[in-house]
PDB file of C-alpha atoms and ligand atoms in Angstrom:
ATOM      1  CA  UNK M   1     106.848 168.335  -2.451  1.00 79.00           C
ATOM      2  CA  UNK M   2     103.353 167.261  -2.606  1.00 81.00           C
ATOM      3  CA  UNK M   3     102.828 164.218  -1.456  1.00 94.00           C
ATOM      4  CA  UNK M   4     103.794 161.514   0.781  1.00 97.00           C
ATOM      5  CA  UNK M   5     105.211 159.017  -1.699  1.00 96.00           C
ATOM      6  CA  UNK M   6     107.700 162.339  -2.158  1.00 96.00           C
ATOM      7  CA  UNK M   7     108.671 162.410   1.497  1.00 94.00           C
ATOM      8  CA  UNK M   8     109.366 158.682   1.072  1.00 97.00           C
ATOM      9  CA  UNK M   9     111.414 158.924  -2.057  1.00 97.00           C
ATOM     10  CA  UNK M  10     113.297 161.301  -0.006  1.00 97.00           C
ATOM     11  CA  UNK M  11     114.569 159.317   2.546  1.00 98.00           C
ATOM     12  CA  UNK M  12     115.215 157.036  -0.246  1.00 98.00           C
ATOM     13  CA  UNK M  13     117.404 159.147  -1.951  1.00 98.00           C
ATOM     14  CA  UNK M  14     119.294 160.646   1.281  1.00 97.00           C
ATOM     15  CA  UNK M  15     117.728 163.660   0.976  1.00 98.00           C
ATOM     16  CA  UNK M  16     116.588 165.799   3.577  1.00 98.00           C
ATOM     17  CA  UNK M  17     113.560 167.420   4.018  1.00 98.00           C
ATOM     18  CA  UNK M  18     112.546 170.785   5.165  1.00 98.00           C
ATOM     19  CA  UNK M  19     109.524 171.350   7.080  1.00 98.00           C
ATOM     20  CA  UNK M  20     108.197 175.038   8.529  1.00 98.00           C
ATOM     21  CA  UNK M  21     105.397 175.540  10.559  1.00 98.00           C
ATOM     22  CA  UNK M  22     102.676 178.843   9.361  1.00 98.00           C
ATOM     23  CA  UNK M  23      99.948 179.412  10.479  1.00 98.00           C
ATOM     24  CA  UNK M  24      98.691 182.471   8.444  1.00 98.00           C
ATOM     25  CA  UNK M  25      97.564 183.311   5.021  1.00 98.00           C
ATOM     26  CA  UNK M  26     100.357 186.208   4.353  1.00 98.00           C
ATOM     27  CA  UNK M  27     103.631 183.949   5.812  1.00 98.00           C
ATOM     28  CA  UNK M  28     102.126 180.962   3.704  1.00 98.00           C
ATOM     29  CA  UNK M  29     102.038 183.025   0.776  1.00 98.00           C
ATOM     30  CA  UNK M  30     105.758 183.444   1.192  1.00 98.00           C
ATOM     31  CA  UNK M  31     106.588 180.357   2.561  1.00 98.00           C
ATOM     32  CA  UNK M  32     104.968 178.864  -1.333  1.00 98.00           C
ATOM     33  CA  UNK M  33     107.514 180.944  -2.913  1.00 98.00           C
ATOM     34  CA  UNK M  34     110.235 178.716  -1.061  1.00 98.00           C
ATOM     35  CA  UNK M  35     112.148 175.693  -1.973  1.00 97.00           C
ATOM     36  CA  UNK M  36     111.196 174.754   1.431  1.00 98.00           C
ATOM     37  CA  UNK M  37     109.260 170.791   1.052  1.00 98.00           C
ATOM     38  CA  UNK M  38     106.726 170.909   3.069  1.00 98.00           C
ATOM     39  CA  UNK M  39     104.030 173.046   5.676  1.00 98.00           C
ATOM     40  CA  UNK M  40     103.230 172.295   9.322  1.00 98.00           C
ATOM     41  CA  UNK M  41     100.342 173.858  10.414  1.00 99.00           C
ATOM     42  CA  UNK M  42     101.476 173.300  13.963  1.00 98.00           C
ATOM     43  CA  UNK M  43      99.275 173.493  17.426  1.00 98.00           C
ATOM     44  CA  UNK M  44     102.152 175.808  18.552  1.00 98.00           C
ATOM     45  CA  UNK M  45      99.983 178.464  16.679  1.00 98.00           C
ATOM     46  CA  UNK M  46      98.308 178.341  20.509  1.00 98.00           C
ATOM     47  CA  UNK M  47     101.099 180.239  21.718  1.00 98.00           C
ATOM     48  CA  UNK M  48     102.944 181.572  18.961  1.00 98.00           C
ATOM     49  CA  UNK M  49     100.047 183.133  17.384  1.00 98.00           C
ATOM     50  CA  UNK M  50      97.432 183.317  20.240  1.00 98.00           C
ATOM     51  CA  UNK M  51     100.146 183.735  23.181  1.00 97.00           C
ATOM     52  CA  UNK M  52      99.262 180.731  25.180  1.00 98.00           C
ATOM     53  CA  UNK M  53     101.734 179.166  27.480  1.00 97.00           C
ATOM     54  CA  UNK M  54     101.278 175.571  26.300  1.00 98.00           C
ATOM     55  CA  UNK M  55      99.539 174.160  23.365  1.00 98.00           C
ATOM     56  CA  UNK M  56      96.867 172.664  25.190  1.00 98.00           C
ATOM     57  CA  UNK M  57      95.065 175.607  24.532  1.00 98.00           C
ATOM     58  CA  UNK M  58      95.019 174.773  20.732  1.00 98.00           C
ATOM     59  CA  UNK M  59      91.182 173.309  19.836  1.00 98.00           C
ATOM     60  CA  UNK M  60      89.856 172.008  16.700  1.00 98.00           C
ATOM     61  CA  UNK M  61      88.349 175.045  15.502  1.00 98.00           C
ATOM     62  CA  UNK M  62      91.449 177.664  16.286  1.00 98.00           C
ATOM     63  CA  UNK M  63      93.288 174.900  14.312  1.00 99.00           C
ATOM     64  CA  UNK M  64      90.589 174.597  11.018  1.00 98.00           C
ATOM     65  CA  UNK M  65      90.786 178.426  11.125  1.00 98.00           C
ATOM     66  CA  UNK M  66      94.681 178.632  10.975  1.00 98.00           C
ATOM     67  CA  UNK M  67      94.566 175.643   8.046  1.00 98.00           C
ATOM     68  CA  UNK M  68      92.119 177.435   5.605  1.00 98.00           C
ATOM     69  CA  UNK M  69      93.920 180.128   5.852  1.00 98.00           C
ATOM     70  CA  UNK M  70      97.455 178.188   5.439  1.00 98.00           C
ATOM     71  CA  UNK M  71      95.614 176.435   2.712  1.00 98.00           C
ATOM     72  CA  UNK M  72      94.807 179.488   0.698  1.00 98.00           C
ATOM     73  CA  UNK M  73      98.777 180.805   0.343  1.00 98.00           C
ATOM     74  CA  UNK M  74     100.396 177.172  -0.294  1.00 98.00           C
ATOM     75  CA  UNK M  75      99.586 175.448  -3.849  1.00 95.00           C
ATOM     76  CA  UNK M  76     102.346 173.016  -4.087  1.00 91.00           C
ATOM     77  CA  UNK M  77     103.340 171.872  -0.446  1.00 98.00           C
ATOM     78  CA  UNK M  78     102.164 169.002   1.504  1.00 97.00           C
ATOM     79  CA  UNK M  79     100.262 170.491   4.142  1.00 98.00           C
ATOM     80  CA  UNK M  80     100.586 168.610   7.444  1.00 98.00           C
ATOM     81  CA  UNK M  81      97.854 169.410   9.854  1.00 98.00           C
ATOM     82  CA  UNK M  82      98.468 169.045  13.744  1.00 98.00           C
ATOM     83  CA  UNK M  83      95.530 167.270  15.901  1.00 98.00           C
ATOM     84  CA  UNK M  84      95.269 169.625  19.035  1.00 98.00           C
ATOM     85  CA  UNK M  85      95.376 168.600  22.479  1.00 98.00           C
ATOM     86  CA  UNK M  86      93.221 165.093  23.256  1.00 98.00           C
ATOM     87  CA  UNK M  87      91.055 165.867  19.612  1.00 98.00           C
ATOM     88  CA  UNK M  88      92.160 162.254  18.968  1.00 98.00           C
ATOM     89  CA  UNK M  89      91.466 160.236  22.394  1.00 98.00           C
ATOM     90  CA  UNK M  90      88.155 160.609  23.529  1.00 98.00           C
ATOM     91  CA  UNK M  91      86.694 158.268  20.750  1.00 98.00           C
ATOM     92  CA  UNK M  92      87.257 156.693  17.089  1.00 98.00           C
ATOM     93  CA  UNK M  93      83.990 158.291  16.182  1.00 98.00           C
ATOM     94  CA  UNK M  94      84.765 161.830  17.470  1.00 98.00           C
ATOM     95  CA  UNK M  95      88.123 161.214  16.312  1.00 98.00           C
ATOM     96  CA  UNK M  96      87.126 160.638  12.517  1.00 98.00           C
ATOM     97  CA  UNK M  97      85.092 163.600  12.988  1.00 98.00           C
ATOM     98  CA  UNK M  98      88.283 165.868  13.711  1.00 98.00           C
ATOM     99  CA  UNK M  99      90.571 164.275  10.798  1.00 98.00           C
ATOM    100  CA  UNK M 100      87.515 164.657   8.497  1.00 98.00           C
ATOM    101  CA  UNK M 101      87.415 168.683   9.675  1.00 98.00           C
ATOM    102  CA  UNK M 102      91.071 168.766   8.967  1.00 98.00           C
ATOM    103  CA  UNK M 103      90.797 166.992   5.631  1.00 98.00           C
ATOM    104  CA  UNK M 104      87.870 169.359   4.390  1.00 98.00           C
ATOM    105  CA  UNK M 105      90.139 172.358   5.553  1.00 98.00           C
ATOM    106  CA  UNK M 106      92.759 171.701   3.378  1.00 98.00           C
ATOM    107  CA  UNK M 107      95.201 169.271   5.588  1.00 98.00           C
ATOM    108  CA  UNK M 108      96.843 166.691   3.031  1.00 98.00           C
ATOM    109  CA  UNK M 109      97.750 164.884   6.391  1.00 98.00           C
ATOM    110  CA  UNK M 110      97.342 164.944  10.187  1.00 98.00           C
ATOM    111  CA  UNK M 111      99.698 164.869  12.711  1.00 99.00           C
ATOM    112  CA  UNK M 112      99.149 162.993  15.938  1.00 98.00           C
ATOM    113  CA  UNK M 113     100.973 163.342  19.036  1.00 98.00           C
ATOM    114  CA  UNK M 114     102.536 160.091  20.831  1.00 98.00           C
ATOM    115  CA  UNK M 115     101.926 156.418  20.236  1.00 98.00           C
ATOM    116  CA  UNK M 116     100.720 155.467  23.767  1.00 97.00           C
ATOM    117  CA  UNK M 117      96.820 154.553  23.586  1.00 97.00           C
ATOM    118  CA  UNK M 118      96.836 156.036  19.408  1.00 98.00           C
ATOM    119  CA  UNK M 119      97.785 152.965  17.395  1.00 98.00           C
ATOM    120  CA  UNK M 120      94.281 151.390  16.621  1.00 98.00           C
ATOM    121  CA  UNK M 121      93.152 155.091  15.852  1.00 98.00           C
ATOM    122  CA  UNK M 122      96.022 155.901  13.760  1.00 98.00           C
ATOM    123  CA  UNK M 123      95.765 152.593  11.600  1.00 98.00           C
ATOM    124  CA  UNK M 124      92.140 153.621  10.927  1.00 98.00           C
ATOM    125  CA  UNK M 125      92.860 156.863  10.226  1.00 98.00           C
ATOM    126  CA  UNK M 126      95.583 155.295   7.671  1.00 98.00           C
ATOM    127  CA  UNK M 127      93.252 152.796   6.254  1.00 98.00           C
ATOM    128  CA  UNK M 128      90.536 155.898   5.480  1.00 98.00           C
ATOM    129  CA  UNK M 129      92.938 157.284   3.260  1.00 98.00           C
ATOM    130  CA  UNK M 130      94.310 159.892   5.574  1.00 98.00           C
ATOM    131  CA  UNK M 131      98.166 159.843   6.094  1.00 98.00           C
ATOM    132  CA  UNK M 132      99.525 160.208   9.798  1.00 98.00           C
ATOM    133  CA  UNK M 133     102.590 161.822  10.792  1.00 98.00           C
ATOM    134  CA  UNK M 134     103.964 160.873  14.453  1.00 98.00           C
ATOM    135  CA  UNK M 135     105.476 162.973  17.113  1.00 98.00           C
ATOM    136  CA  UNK M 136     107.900 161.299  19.755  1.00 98.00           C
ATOM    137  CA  UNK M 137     110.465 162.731  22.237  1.00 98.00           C
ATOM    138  CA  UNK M 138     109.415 165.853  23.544  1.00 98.00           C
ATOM    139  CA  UNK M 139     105.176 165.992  22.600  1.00 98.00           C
ATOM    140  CA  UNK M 140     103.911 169.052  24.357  1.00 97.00           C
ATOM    141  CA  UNK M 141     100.136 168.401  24.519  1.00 98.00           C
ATOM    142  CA  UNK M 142     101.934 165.948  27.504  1.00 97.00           C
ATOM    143  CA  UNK M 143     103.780 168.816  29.046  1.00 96.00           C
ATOM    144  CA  UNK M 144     102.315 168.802  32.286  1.00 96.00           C
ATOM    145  CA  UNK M 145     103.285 164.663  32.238  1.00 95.00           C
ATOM    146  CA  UNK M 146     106.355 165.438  31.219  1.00 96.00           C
ATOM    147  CA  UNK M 147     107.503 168.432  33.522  1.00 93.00           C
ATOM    148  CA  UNK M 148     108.735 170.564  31.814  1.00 94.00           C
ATOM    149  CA  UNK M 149     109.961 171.319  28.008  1.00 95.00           C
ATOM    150  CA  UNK M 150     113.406 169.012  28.497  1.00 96.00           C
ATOM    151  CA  UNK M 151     115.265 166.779  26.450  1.00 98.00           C
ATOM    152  CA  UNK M 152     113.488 163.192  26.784  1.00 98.00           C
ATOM    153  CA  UNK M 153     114.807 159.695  26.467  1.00 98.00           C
ATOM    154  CA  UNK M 154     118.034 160.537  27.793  1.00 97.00           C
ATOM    155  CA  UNK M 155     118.560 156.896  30.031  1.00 98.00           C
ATOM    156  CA  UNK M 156     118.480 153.451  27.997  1.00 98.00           C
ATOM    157  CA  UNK M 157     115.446 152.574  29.675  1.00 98.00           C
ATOM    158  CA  UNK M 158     113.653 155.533  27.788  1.00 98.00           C
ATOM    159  CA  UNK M 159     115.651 155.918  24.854  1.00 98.00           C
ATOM    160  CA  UNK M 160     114.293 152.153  24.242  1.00 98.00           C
ATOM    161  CA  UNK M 161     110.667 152.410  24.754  1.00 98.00           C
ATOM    162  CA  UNK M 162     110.723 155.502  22.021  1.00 98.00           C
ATOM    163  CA  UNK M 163     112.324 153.183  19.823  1.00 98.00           C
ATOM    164  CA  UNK M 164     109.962 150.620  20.297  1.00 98.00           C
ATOM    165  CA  UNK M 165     106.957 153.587  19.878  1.00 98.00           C
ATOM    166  CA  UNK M 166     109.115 154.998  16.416  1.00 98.00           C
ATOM    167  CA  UNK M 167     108.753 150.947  15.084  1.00 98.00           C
ATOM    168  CA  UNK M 168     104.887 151.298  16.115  1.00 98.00           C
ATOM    169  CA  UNK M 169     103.946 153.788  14.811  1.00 98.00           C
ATOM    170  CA  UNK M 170     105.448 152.866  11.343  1.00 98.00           C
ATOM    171  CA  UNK M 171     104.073 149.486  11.718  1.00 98.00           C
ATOM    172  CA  UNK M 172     100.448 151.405  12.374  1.00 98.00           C
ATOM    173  CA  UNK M 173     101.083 152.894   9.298  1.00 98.00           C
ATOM    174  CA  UNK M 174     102.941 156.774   9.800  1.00 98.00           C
ATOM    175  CA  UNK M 175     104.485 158.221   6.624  1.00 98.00           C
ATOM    176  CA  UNK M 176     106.885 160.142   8.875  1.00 98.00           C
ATOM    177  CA  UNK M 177     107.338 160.857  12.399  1.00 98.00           C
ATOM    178  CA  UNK M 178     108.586 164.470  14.085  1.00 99.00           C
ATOM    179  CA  UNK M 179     111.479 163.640  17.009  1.00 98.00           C
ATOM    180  CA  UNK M 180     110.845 166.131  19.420  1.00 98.00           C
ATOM    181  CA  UNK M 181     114.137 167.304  21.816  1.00 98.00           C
ATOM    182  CA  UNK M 182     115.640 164.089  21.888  1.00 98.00           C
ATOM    183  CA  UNK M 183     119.840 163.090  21.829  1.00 98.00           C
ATOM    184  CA  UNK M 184     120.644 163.338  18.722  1.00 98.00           C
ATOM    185  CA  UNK M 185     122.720 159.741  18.403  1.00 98.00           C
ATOM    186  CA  UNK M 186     119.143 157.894  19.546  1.00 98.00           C
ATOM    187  CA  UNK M 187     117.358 159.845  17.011  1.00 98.00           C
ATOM    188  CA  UNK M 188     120.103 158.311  14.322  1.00 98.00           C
ATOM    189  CA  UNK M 189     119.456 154.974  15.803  1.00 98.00           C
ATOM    190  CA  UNK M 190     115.740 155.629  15.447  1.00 98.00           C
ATOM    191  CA  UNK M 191     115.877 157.212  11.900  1.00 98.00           C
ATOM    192  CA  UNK M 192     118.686 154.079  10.720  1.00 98.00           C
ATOM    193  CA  UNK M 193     116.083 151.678  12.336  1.00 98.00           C
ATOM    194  CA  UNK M 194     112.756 153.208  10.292  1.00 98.00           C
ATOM    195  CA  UNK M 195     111.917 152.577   6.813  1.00 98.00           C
ATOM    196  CA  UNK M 196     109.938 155.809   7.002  1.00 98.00           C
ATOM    197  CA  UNK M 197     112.013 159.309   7.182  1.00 98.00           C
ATOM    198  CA  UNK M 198     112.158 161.142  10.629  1.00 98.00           C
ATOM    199  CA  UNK M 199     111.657 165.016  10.812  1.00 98.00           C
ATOM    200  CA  UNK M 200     113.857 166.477  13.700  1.00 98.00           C
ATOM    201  CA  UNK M 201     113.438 169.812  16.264  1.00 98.00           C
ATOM    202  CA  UNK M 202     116.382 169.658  18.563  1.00 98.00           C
ATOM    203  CA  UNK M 203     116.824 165.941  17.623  1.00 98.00           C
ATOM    204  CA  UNK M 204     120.341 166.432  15.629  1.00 98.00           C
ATOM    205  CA  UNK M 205     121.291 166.458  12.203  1.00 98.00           C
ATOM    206  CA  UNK M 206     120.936 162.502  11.588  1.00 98.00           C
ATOM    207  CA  UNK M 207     117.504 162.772  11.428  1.00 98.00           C
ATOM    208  CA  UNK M 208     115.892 162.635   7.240  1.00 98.00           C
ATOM    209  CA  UNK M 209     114.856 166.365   7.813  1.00 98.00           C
ATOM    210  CA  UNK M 210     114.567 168.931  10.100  1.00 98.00           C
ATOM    211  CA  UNK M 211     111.360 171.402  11.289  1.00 98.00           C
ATOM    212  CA  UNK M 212     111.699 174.822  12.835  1.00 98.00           C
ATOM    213  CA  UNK M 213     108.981 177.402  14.141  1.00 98.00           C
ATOM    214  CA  UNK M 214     108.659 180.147  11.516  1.00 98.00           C
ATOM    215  CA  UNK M 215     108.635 182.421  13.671  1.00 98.00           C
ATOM    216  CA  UNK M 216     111.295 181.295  15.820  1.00 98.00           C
ATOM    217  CA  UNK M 217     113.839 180.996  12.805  1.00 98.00           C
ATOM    218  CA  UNK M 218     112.981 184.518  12.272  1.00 98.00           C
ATOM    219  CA  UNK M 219     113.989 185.724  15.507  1.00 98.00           C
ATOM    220  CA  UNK M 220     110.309 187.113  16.258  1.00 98.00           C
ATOM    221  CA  UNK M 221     110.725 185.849  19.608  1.00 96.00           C
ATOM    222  CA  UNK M 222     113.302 187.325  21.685  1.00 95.00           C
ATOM    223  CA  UNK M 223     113.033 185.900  24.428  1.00 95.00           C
ATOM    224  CA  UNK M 224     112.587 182.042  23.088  1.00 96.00           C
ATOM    225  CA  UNK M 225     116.654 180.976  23.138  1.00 97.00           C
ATOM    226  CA  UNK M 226     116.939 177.280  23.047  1.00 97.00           C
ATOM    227  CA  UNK M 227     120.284 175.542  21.907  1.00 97.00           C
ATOM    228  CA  UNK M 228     118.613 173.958  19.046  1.00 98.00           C
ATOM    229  CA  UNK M 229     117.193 177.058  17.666  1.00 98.00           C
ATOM    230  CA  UNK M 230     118.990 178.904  14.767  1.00 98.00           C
ATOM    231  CA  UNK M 231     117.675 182.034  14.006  1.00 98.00           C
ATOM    232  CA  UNK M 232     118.379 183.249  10.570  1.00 98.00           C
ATOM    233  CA  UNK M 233     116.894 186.776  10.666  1.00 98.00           C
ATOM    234  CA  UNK M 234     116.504 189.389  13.567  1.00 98.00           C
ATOM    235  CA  UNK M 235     113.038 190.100  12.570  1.00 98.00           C
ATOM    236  CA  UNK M 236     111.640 191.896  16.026  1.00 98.00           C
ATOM    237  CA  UNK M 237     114.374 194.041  15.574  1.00 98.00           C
ATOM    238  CA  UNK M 238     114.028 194.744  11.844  1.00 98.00           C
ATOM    239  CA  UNK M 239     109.917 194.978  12.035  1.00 98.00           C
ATOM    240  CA  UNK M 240     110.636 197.276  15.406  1.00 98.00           C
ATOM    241  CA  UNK M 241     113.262 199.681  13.389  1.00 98.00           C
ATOM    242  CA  UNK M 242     110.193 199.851  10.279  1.00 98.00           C
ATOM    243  CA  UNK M 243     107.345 200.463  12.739  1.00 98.00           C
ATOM    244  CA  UNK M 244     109.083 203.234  14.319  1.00 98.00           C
ATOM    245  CA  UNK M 245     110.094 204.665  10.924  1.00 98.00           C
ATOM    246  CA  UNK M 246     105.921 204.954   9.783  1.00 98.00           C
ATOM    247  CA  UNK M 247     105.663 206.476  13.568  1.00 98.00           C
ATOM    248  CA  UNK M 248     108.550 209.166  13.158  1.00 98.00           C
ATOM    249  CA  UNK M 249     107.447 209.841   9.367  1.00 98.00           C
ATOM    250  CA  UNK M 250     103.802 210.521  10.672  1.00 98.00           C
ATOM    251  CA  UNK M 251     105.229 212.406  13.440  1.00 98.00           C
ATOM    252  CA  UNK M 252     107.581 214.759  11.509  1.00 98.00           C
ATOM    253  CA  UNK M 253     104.648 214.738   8.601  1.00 98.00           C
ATOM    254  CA  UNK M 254     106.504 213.392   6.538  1.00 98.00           C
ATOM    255  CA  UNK M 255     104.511 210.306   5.514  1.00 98.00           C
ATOM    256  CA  UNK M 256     102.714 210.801   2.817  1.00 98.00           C
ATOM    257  CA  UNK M 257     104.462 212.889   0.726  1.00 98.00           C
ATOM    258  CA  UNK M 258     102.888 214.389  -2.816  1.00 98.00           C
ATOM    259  CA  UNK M 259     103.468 211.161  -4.327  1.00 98.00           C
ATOM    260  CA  UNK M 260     101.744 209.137  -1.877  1.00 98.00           C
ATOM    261  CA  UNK M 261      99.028 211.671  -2.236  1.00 98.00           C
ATOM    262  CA  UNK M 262      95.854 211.642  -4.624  1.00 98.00           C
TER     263      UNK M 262
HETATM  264  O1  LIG Y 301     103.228 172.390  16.789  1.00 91.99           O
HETATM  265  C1  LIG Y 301     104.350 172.397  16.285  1.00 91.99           C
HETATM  266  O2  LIG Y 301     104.858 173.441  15.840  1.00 91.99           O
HETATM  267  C2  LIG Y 301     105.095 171.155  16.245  1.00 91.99           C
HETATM  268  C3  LIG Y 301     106.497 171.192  15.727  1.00 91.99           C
HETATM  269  C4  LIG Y 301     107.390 171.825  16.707  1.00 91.99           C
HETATM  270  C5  LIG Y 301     106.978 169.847  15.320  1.00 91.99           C
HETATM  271  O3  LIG Y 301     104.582 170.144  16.604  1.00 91.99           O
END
């Protein structure tokens, strides 16, 4: 997929969409050779790749780093940048500033967090030529607002103000919006309700596609378990088992052999 107008035809057609987050030259490179539709270069590279506990330590120029190199591995994916923590609230000016970083990085779209105080930005970002992807539910640049890392919108009282935020933020002009840890019956209510497809993480499967953390579907993280998660590979176990094959090899000399040898 490689543009926007695809992700709409998708929802169109019923068909959903796979988005993975990378953040790294090598893991793009494999991630091109994927059916997979499209690239999140997600803040969560603050703690996945930089070991943060939040991503409110992502900044605009950890995140320009981790898109040029993104950039460099994916030819034929829509690559979705993510504005980091309050890069898009201080002012329009210094806010165009960011999304013109992003843009000259490689981003073929930003992603903005919550709808709250980001409407006026986000139509002007639209009407510059830069598409917008928004992020309800769950947005964890608001984690210390929100408590914790819990399923949101769980009363009616909640579950309707997100569905009034979903409608705004397609009216301010969103080509998609990510449903962050949310029931999954209100995200099909939200995603029935849109014209524009919804992209789900612990949302349910009603939602037009789904997004996981690359290297949380890979297992890299043992100790990240949440419900919603499915890993499809034990990679810490498999990259532990071939690191301590190059250490016994060294150790019992035999790495390199003759062959390996000049
Ligand atoms: O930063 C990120 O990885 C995200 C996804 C979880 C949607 O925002």
């Amino acid at each position: 997929m490689k543009n926007i107008n695809e992700f709409q035809k998708y929802k169109n057609d019923n068909k959903p969409i796979s988005v993975i987050t990378c953040y790294d030259y090598w893991s793009a490179k494999i991630v091109n050779e994927t059916d997979i539709d499209a690239v999140l270069v997600g803040d969560s590279a603050a703690m996945v790749m930089h070991g943060y506990g939040t991503t409110v330590n992502a900044d605009m120029q950890m995140m320009v780093y981790h898109i040029e190199a993104v950039k460099k591995g994916i030819k034929n994916k829509l690559v979705i940048g993510d504005m980091p923590f309050l890069s898009f609230r201080k002012s329009l000016i210094e806010t165009m500033n960011n999304v013109e970083q992003f843009m000259k990085a490689g981003s073929d779209a930003v992603k903005i967090e919550g709808a709250n105080g980001n409407l006026e930005y986000i139509k002007h970002i639209v009407d510059s030529g830069v598409p917008v992807m928004g992020h309800l539910g769950l947005t964890p640049q608001s984690v210390h607002q929100l408590g914790g890392y819990k399923v949101q919108a769980k009363d009616k009282i909640t579950a309707d103000k997100l569905k009034i935020n979903a409608k705004k933020l397609e009216e301010a002009g969103c080509f998609s919006i990510v449903l962050e840890l949310i029931p999954a019956e209100l995200a099909k209510e939200v995603t029935d309700g849109l014209t524009i497809p919804t992209i789900g993480i612990g949302a349910g499967k009603f939602t037009s596609g789904q997004v996981l953390v690359l290297q949380d579907m890979l297992g890299m993280n043992i100790e990240f378990n949440p419900k919603f998660l499915r890993k499809y590979l034990n990679g810490f176990e498999l990259i532990k088992v071939a690191l301590n094959s190059f250490n016994n090899d060294v150790k019992n000399k035999n790495f390199p052999n003759i062959d390996e040898s000049f």
